[in-house]
Coordinates of C-alpha atoms and ligand atoms in Angstrom, one line a residue:
X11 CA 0.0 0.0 0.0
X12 CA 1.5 3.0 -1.1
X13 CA 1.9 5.7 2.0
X14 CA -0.1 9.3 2.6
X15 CA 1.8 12.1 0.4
X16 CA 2.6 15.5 2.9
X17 CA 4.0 18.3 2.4
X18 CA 6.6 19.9 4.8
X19 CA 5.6 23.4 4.8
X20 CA 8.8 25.2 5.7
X21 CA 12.8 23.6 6.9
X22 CA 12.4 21.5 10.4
X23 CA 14.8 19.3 12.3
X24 CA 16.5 16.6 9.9
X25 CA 15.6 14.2 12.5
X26 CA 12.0 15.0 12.3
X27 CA 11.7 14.7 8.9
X28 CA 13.6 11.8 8.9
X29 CA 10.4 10.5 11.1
X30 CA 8.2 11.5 9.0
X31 CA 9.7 9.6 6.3
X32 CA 8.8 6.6 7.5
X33 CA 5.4 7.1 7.8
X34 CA 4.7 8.9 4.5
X35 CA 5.8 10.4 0.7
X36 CA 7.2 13.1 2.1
X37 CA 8.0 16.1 -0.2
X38 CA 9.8 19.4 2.2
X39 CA 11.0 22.6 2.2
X40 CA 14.3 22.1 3.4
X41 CA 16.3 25.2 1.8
X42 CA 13.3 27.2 3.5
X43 CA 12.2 28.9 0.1
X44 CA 9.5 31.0 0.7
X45 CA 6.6 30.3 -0.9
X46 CA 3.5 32.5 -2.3
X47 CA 0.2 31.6 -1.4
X48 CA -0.2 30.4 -5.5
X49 CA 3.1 28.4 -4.9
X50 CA 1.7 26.7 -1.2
X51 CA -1.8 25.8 -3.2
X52 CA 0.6 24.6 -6.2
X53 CA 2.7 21.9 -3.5
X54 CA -0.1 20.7 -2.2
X55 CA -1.4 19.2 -5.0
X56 CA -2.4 15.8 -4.4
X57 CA -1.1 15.8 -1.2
X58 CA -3.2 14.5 2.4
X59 CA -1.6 16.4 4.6
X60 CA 0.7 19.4 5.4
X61 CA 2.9 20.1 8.3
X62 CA 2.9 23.9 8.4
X63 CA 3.7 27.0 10.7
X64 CA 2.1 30.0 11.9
X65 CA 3.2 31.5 8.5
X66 CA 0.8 29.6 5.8
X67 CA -2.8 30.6 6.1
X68 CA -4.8 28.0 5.0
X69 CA -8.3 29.2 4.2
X70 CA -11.4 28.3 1.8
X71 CA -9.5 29.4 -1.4
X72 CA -6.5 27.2 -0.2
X73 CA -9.0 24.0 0.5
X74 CA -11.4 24.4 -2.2
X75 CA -7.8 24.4 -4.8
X76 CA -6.2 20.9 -2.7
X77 CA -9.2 18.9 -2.3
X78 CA -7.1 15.6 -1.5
X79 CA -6.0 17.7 2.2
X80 CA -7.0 16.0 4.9
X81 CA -5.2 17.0 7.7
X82 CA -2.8 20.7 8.0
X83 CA -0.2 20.3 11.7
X84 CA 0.5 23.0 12.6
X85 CA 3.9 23.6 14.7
X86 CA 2.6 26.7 16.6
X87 CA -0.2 26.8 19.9
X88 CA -1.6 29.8 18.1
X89 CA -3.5 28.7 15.1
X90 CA -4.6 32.4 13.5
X91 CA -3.3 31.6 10.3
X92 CA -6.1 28.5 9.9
X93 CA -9.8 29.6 9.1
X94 CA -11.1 26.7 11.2
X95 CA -14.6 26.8 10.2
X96 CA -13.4 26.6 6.6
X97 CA -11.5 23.9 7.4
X98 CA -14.1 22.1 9.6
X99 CA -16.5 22.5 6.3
X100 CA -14.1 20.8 3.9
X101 CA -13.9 18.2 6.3
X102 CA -9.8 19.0 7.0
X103 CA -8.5 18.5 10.3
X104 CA -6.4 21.2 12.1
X105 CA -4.4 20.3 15.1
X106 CA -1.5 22.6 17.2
X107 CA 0.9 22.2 19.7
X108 CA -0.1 23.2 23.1
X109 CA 1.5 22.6 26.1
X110 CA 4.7 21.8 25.5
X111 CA 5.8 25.1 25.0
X112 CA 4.1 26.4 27.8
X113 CA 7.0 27.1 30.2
X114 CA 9.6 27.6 27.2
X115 CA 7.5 30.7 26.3
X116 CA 6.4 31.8 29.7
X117 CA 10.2 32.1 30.6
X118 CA 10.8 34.5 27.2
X119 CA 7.6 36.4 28.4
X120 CA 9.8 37.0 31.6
X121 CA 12.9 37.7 30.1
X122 CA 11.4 40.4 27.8
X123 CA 9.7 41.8 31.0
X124 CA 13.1 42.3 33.0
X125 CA 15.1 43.4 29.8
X126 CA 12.6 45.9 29.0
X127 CA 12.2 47.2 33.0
X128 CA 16.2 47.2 33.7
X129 CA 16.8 48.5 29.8
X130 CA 19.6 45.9 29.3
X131 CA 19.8 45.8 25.8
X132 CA 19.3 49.2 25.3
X133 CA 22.5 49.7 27.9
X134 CA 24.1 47.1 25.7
X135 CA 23.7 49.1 22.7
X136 CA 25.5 52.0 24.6
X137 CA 28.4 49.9 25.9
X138 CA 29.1 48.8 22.4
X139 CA 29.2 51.8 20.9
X140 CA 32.2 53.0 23.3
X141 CA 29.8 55.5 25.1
X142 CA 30.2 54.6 28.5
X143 CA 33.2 56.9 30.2
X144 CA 31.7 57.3 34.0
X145 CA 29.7 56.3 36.3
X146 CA 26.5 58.0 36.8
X147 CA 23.4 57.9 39.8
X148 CA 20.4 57.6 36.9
X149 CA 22.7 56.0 34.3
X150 CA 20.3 53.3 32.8
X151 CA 17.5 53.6 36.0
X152 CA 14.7 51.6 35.1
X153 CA 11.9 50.2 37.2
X154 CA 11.8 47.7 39.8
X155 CA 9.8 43.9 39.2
X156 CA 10.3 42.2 42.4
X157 CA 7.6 43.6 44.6
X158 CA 5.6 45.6 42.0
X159 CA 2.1 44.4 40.1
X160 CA 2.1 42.3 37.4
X161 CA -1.0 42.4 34.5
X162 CA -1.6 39.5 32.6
X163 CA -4.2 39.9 29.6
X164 CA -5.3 36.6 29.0
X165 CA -5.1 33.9 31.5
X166 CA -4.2 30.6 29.7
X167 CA -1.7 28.3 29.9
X168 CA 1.2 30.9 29.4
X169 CA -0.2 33.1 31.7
X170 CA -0.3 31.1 34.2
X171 CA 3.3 30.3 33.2
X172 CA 3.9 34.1 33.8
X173 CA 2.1 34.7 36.8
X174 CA 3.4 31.6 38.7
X175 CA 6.5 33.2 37.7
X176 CA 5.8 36.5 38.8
X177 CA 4.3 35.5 42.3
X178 CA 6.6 33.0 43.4
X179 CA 9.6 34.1 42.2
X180 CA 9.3 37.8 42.3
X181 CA 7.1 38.5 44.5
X182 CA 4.9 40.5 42.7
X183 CA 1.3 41.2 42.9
X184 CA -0.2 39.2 40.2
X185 CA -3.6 40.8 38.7
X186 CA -5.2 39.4 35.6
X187 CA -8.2 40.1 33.1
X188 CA -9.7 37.3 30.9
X189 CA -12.5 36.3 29.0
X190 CA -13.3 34.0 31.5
X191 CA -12.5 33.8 35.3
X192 CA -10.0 30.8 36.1
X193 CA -11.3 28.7 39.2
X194 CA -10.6 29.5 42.7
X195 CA -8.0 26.5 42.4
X196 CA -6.1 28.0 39.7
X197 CA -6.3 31.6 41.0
X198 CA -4.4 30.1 44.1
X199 CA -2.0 28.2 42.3
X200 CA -0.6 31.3 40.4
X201 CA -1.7 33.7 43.5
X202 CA -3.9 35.9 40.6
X203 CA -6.7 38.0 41.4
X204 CA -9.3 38.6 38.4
X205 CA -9.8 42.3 37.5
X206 CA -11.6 44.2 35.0
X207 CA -9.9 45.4 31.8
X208 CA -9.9 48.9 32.5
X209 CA -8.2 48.1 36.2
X210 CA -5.7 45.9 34.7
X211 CA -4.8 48.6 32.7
X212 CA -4.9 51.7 35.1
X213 CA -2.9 49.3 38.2
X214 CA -0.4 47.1 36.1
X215 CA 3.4 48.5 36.4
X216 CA 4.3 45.7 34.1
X217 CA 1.6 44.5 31.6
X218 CA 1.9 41.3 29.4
X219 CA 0.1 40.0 27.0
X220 CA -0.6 36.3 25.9
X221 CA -4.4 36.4 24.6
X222 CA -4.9 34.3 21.0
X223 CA -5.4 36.6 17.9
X224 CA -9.1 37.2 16.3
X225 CA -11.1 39.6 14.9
X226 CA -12.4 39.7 18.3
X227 CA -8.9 40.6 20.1
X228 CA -7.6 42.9 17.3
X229 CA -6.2 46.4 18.7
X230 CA -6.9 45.3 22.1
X231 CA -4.2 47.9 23.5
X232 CA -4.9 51.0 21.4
X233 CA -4.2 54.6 21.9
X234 CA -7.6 54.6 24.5
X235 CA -6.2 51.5 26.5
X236 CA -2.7 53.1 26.5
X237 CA -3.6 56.4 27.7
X238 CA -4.9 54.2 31.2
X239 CA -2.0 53.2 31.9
X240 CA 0.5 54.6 34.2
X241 CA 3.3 56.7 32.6
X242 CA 5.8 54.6 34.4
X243 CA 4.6 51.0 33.3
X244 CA 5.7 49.0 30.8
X245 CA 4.1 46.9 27.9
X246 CA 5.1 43.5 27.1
X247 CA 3.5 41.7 24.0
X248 CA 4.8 38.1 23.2
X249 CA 1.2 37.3 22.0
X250 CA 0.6 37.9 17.9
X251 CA 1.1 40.9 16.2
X252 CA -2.6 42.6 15.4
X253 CA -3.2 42.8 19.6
X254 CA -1.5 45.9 20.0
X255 CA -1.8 48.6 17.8
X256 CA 2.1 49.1 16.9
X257 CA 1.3 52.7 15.7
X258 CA -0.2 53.8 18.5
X259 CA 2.1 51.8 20.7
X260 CA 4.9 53.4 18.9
X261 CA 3.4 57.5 19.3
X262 CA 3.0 56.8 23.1
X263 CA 6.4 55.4 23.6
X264 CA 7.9 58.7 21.8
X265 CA 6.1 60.9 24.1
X266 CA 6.9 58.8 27.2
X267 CA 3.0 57.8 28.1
X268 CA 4.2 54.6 29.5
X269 CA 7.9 54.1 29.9
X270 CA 8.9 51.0 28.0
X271 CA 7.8 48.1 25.7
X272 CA 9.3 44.9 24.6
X273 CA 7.8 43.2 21.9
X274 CA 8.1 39.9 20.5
X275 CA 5.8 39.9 17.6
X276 CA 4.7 43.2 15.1
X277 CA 1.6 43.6 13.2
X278 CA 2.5 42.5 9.5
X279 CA 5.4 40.8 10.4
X280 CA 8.3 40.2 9.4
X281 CA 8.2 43.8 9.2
X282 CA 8.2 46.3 11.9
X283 CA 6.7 49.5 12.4
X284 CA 9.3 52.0 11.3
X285 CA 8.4 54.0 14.2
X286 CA 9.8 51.4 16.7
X287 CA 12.8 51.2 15.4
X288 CA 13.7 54.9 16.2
X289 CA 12.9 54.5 19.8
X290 CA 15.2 53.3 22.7
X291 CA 12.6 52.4 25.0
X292 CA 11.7 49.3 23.3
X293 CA 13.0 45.9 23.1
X294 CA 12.4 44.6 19.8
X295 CA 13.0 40.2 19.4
X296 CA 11.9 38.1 16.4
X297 CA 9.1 36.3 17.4
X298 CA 11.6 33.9 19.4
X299 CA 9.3 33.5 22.8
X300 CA 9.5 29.3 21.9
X301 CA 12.7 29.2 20.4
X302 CA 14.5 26.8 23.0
X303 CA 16.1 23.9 20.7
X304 CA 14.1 21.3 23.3
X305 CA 11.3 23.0 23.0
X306 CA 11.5 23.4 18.9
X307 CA 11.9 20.1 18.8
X308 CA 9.0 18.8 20.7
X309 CA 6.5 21.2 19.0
X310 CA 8.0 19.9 15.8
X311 CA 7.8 16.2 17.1
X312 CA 4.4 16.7 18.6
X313 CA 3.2 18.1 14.8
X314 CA 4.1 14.8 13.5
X315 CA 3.0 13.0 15.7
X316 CA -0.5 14.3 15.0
X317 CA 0.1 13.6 11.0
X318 CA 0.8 9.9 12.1
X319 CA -1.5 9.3 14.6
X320 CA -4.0 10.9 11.9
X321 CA -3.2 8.7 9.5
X322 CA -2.5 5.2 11.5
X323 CA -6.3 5.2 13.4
X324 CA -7.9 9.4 12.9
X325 CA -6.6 9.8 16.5
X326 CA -4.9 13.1 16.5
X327 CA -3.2 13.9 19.6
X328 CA -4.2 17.6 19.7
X329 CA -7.1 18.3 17.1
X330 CA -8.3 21.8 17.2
X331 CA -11.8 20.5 15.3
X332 CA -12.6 17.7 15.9
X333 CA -16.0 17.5 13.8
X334 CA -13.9 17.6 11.1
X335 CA -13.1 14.0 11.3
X336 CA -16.5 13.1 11.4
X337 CA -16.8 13.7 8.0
X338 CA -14.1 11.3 6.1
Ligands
LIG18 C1 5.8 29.7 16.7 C2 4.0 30.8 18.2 O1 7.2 29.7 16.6 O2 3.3 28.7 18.9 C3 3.0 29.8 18.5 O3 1.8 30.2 18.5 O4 3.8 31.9 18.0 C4 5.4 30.3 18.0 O5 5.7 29.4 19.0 C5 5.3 30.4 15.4 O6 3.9 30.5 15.4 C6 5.8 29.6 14.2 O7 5.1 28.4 14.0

């Protein structure tokens, strides 16, 4: 019996593919060529399924052009790029890769937060470029994160990540808004009280955000939920681009209405705001908060898995919809 055809969306471990290989006619994208959305719908021909990233939208033009998909693994927890109810239509599975990079990305989430209070790479810059000749009282004063009160918009898995974080090593009050209230259990086991949005906003000296992207969450910090906060506080988005308005974001940070950001991810990525660049209060990184090698490696592995555990009995490990196998 001859095996499932995929297509590997974009370069991944050898060792992965080398996995996949023995489960299926596996055609990838090893030199990483980037491909147009014609060129994605023109690979896919007559394949089953598709290992892809956050970067290949796969939508009703897309499905209605490969009608021999049956499954798209995606190696990414956010899933933005997949019109779900599209796929759920065509009867094409869509599964992600929760969990296991849950504490990878909740330790970037903190590592942006103290980079971007205590200004390191922004001193760094300065040190490299053979400024520093004395001492000084205020050289490079940023604000404190032990003690102070931590934000958190949207209270999933990450957040958690960063709030356990926050409490227990930091000591920090921990307040977070969400679409819905975590149980008394949960509040407890990351010491987080529940707030509305506009009293996240106004009380948060350090605000992070790890909510999913939609319509729905589009522009959630804008220039009216910036002007609430407090001019000292900074801004932290390792979510998707789209969630902050990088514009606004960008105007406010020039005229010092809150005192720092560090961003992870840009609206319209990979290019960023040309405004952002020209400021020294933010701490720009390229969409890296997984990027551990373990942790690359067990989204990639967990992707996989899904394609072969798809394939060998329609028991996908993480399916995002699962009506969708209903119908084949
Ligand atoms: C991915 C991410 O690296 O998992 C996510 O949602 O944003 C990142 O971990 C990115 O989406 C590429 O797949």
């Amino acid at each position: 019996m001859s095996h499932p055809r995929i297509l590997v969306a974009r370069s991944v471990f050898p060792e992965v593919i080398a996995r996949l290989e023995q489960h299926f006619d596996v055609t990838s994208n090893q030199p990483d060529e980037t491909w147009s959305k014609a060129q994605l719908i023109e690979k896919l021909q007559g394949k089953d399924g598709a290992f892809t990233t956050g970067g290949e939208r796969i939508d009703a033009e897309v499905l209605a052009a490969c009608p021999t998909l049956k499954i798209c693994a995606n190696m990414a927890v956010g899933y933005n790029n997949f019109d779900i109810d599209a796929m759920t239509a065509a009867g094409v599975l869509a599964t992600n890769t929760p969990d296991v990079l849950t504490e990878t990305t909740a330790d970037f989430g903190f590592a942006l937060l103290m980079a971007t209070a205590r200004r390191i790479t922004e001193s760094e810059h300065f040190l490299r470029a053979g400024k520093w000749g004395k001492w000084s009282f205020d050289m490079f004063a940023g604000s404190d994160i032990h003690g102070s009160t931590l934000g958190i918009l949207g209270m999933g898995r990450i957040g958690q990540g960063i709030a356990r974080r926050g409490a227990h090593g930091f000591g920090m009050k921990v307040i977070y808004h969400n679409r819905s209230r975590l149980d008394a259990a949960q509040e407890a086991g990351c010491k987080a009280s529940y707030v509305s949005k506009e009293e996240l906003l106004r009380s948060a000296d350090h605000l992070v955000l790890v909510l999913p992207y939609s319509p729905a969450s589009h522009h959630s910090i804008g220039a009216a939920e910036l002007a609430l906060m407090k001019p000292t506080a900074t801004l932290i988005n390792i979510a998707r681009g789209g969630i902050v308005d990088d514009a606004a974001l960008a105007l406010a940070l020039r005229e010092k209405r809150i005192a720092a950001a560090g961003l992870d991810v840009f609206e319209g990525e990979p290019r960023v705001h040309p405004d952002l660049l020209t400021l020294s209060n933010v701490v720009l990184t390229p969409h890296i908060a997984s990027a551990s090698v373990p942790t690359r490696l067990a989204m990639a592995n967990l992707a996989a898995d899904n394609l072969i555990a798809y394939f060998r009995d329609k028991k996908p490990l993480t399916p995002l919809n699962p009506a969708a196998l209903a119908s084949r």
